[in-house]
Amino acid sequence: MSSRTYVGLGANLGGDLLATLTQAVRALSALPGTRLVAVSSAWRSAPLDASGPDFLNAVVGLDTTLPPIELLDALQAIEQAHGRERPYRNAPRTLDLDLLLYGDAVLGTPRLTLPHPRLGERAFVLRPLLEIAPELAPLATCRGWQAQRIERSGPIPI
């Protein structure tokens, strides 16, 4: 049985950020037991709790039969293929893939927390997520996200 999942994508290093997000969407859609069901627009935002160039962000909806930890492993492998490094918390990155929601799963392990613990606080997640899944509006739990600078950049060519 498949589960509807949502994955946040972000990049602020490495040149053509739109191309990076496009490649990541294609890699996600090619995962075994996974079907791409929605892709948000690309959204440009300032780094939050960090420094560096602006991020380009998006959210995709997937139906997948991969269990959550296997999906997390696949996301991290895609990040690694794009040169992702983790020198310190909130460092600029070539590609960041965050598992935001996995069906109705609630999980708290050292490797994975579901739903994503800061899901309701960040405009760069909420704007693209609500674009493709407006029924998830109750997840926008913190009012501060509405004041964060973010602008729609355009479609992701897939």
GROMACS .gro file of C-alpha atoms in nm:
model
  158
    1MET     CA    1   0.000   0.000   0.000
    2SER     CA    2   0.132   0.344  -0.085
    3SER     CA    3   0.144   0.651   0.137
    4ARG     CA    4   0.109   1.014   0.028
    5THR     CA    5   0.429   1.188   0.124
    6TYR     CA    6   0.556   1.541   0.087
    7VAL     CA    7   0.921   1.627   0.040
    8GLY     CA    8   1.069   1.976   0.069
    9LEU     CA    9   1.348   2.067  -0.174
   10GLY     CA   10   1.595   2.351  -0.135
   11ALA     CA   11   1.927   2.466  -0.281
   12ASN     CA   12   2.139   2.778  -0.253
   13LEU     CA   13   2.480   2.669  -0.383
   14GLY     CA   14   2.610   2.528  -0.708
   15GLY     CA   15   2.504   2.748  -0.997
   16ASP     CA   16   2.174   2.677  -1.171
   17LEU     CA   17   1.941   2.616  -0.874
   18LEU     CA   18   1.636   2.554  -1.093
   19ALA     CA   19   1.825   2.280  -1.278
   20THR     CA   20   1.923   2.125  -0.945
   21LEU     CA   21   1.562   2.119  -0.828
   22THR     CA   22   1.447   1.979  -1.164
   23GLN     CA   23   1.704   1.699  -1.143
   24ALA     CA   24   1.599   1.624  -0.785
   25VAL     CA   25   1.231   1.603  -0.882
   26ARG     CA   26   1.321   1.359  -1.161
   27ALA     CA   27   1.530   1.150  -0.921
   28LEU     CA   28   1.244   1.140  -0.669
   29SER     CA   29   0.997   1.031  -0.936
   30ALA     CA   30   1.232   0.748  -1.035
   31LEU     CA   31   1.251   0.594  -0.687
   32PRO     CA   32   1.121   0.237  -0.673
   33GLY     CA   33   0.757   0.204  -0.572
   34THR     CA   34   0.713   0.580  -0.603
   35ARG     CA   35   0.489   0.796  -0.821
   36LEU     CA   36   0.514   1.175  -0.852
   37VAL     CA   37   0.170   1.329  -0.792
   38ALA     CA   38   0.238   1.704  -0.752
   39VAL     CA   39   0.516   1.959  -0.795
   40SER     CA   40   0.494   2.312  -0.658
   41SER     CA   41   0.637   2.619  -0.820
   42ALA     CA   42   0.991   2.717  -0.731
   43TRP     CA   43   1.002   2.977  -0.454
   44ARG     CA   44   1.296   3.207  -0.372
   45SER     CA   45   1.361   3.281  -0.005
   46ALA     CA   46   1.627   3.429   0.218
   47PRO     CA   47   1.818   3.186   0.440
   48LEU     CA   48   1.646   3.136   0.775
   49ASP     CA   49   1.867   3.110   1.085
   50ALA     CA   50   2.167   3.105   0.849
   51SER     CA   51   2.374   3.312   0.610
   52GLY     CA   52   2.454   3.273   0.243
   53PRO     CA   53   2.277   3.330  -0.087
   54ASP     CA   54   1.900   3.301  -0.132
   55PHE     CA   55   1.747   2.954  -0.156
   56LEU     CA   56   1.529   2.818  -0.431
   57ASN     CA   57   1.267   2.591  -0.273
   58ALA     CA   58   0.983   2.362  -0.377
   59VAL     CA   59   0.768   2.079  -0.244
   60VAL     CA   60   0.669   1.759  -0.420
   61GLY     CA   61   0.392   1.516  -0.341
   62LEU     CA   62   0.469   1.149  -0.387
   63ASP     CA   63   0.281   0.825  -0.347
   64THR     CA   64   0.533   0.568  -0.229
   65THR     CA   65   0.552   0.217  -0.094
   66LEU     CA   66   0.898   0.280   0.050
   67PRO     CA   67   0.895   0.278   0.432
   68PRO     CA   68   0.990   0.612   0.593
   69ILE     CA   69   1.350   0.524   0.681
   70GLU     CA   70   1.414   0.374   0.336
   71LEU     CA   71   1.271   0.690   0.181
   72LEU     CA   72   1.497   0.902   0.404
   73ASP     CA   73   1.797   0.694   0.291
   74ALA     CA   74   1.697   0.752  -0.072
   75LEU     CA   75   1.662   1.128  -0.013
   76GLN     CA   76   2.007   1.143   0.144
   77ALA     CA   77   2.156   0.946  -0.147
   78ILE     CA   78   2.009   1.200  -0.392
   79GLU     CA   79   2.157   1.483  -0.181
   80GLN     CA   80   2.498   1.312  -0.185
   81ALA     CA   81   2.481   1.270  -0.563
   82HIS     CA   82   2.443   1.650  -0.581
   83GLY     CA   83   2.750   1.712  -0.363
   84ARG     CA   84   2.568   1.782  -0.036
   85GLU     CA   85   2.801   1.851   0.255
   86ARG     CA   86   2.704   1.903   0.620
   87PRO     CA   87   2.989   2.105   0.774
   88TYR     CA   88   2.759   2.269   1.034
   89ARG     CA   89   2.391   2.318   1.115
   90ASN     CA   90   2.206   2.531   0.855
   91ALA     CA   91   2.510   2.552   0.627
   92PRO     CA   92   2.449   2.660   0.267
   93ARG     CA   93   2.379   2.355   0.052
   94THR     CA   94   2.379   2.227  -0.303
   95LEU     CA   95   2.061   2.029  -0.233
   96ASP     CA   96   1.847   1.971   0.074
   97LEU     CA   97   1.563   1.717   0.073
   98ASP     CA   98   1.340   1.705   0.381
   99LEU     CA   99   1.075   1.444   0.442
  100LEU     CA  100   0.790   1.665   0.564
  101LEU     CA  101   0.496   1.428   0.591
  102TYR     CA  102   0.451   1.056   0.538
  103GLY     CA  103   0.080   0.983   0.529
  104ASP     CA  104  -0.053   1.015   0.882
  105ALA     CA  105   0.268   0.876   1.034
  106VAL     CA  106   0.393   1.017   1.362
  107LEU     CA  107   0.750   0.910   1.426
  108GLY     CA  108   1.025   1.020   1.660
  109THR     CA  109   1.361   0.849   1.617
  110PRO     CA  110   1.717   0.983   1.632
  111ARG     CA  111   1.722   0.987   1.248
  112LEU     CA  112   1.370   1.094   1.157
  113THR     CA  113   1.086   1.292   1.310
  114LEU     CA  114   0.747   1.295   1.137
  115PRO     CA  115   0.580   1.525   1.073
  116HIS     CA  116   0.887   1.743   1.022
  117PRO     CA  117   0.935   1.931   1.351
  118ARG     CA  118   0.951   2.281   1.197
  119LEU     CA  119   0.697   2.224   0.921
  120GLY     CA  120   0.449   2.482   1.050
  121GLU     CA  121   0.704   2.761   1.101
  122ARG     CA  122   0.873   2.814   0.767
  123ALA     CA  123   0.737   3.001   0.468
  124PHE     CA  124   0.980   2.826   0.233
  125VAL     CA  125   0.803   2.499   0.320
  126LEU     CA  126   0.447   2.618   0.376
  127ARG     CA  127   0.399   2.834   0.066
  128PRO     CA  128   0.493   2.556  -0.181
  129LEU     CA  129   0.321   2.286   0.029
  130LEU     CA  130  -0.006   2.477   0.045
  131GLU     CA  131   0.019   2.549  -0.327
  132ILE     CA  132  -0.007   2.175  -0.404
  133ALA     CA  133  -0.204   2.062  -0.096
  134PRO     CA  134  -0.424   2.349   0.031
  135GLU     CA  135  -0.613   2.103   0.253
  136LEU     CA  136  -0.301   2.096   0.476
  137ALA     CA  137  -0.349   2.461   0.583
  138PRO     CA  138  -0.411   2.358   0.948
  139LEU     CA  139  -0.040   2.265   0.965
  140ALA     CA  140   0.053   2.635   0.945
  141THR     CA  141   0.072   2.661   1.324
  142CYS     CA  142   0.298   2.964   1.367
  143ARG     CA  143   0.195   3.311   1.252
  144GLY     CA  144   0.556   3.430   1.211
  145TRP     CA  145   0.604   3.240   0.885
  146GLN     CA  146   0.380   3.487   0.701
  147ALA     CA  147   0.633   3.766   0.756
  148GLN     CA  148   0.926   3.570   0.610
  149ARG     CA  149   1.048   3.695   0.272
  150ILE     CA  150   0.954   3.459  -0.007
  151GLU     CA  151   0.848   3.501  -0.370
  152ARG     CA  152   0.724   3.263  -0.635
  153SER     CA  153   0.993   3.215  -0.896
  154GLY     CA  154   0.804   3.009  -1.154
  155PRO     CA  155   0.736   2.650  -1.255
  156ILE     CA  156   0.982   2.363  -1.228
  157PRO     CA  157   1.022   2.201  -1.570
  158ILE     CA  158   0.986   1.826  -1.531
   0.00000   0.00000   0.00000
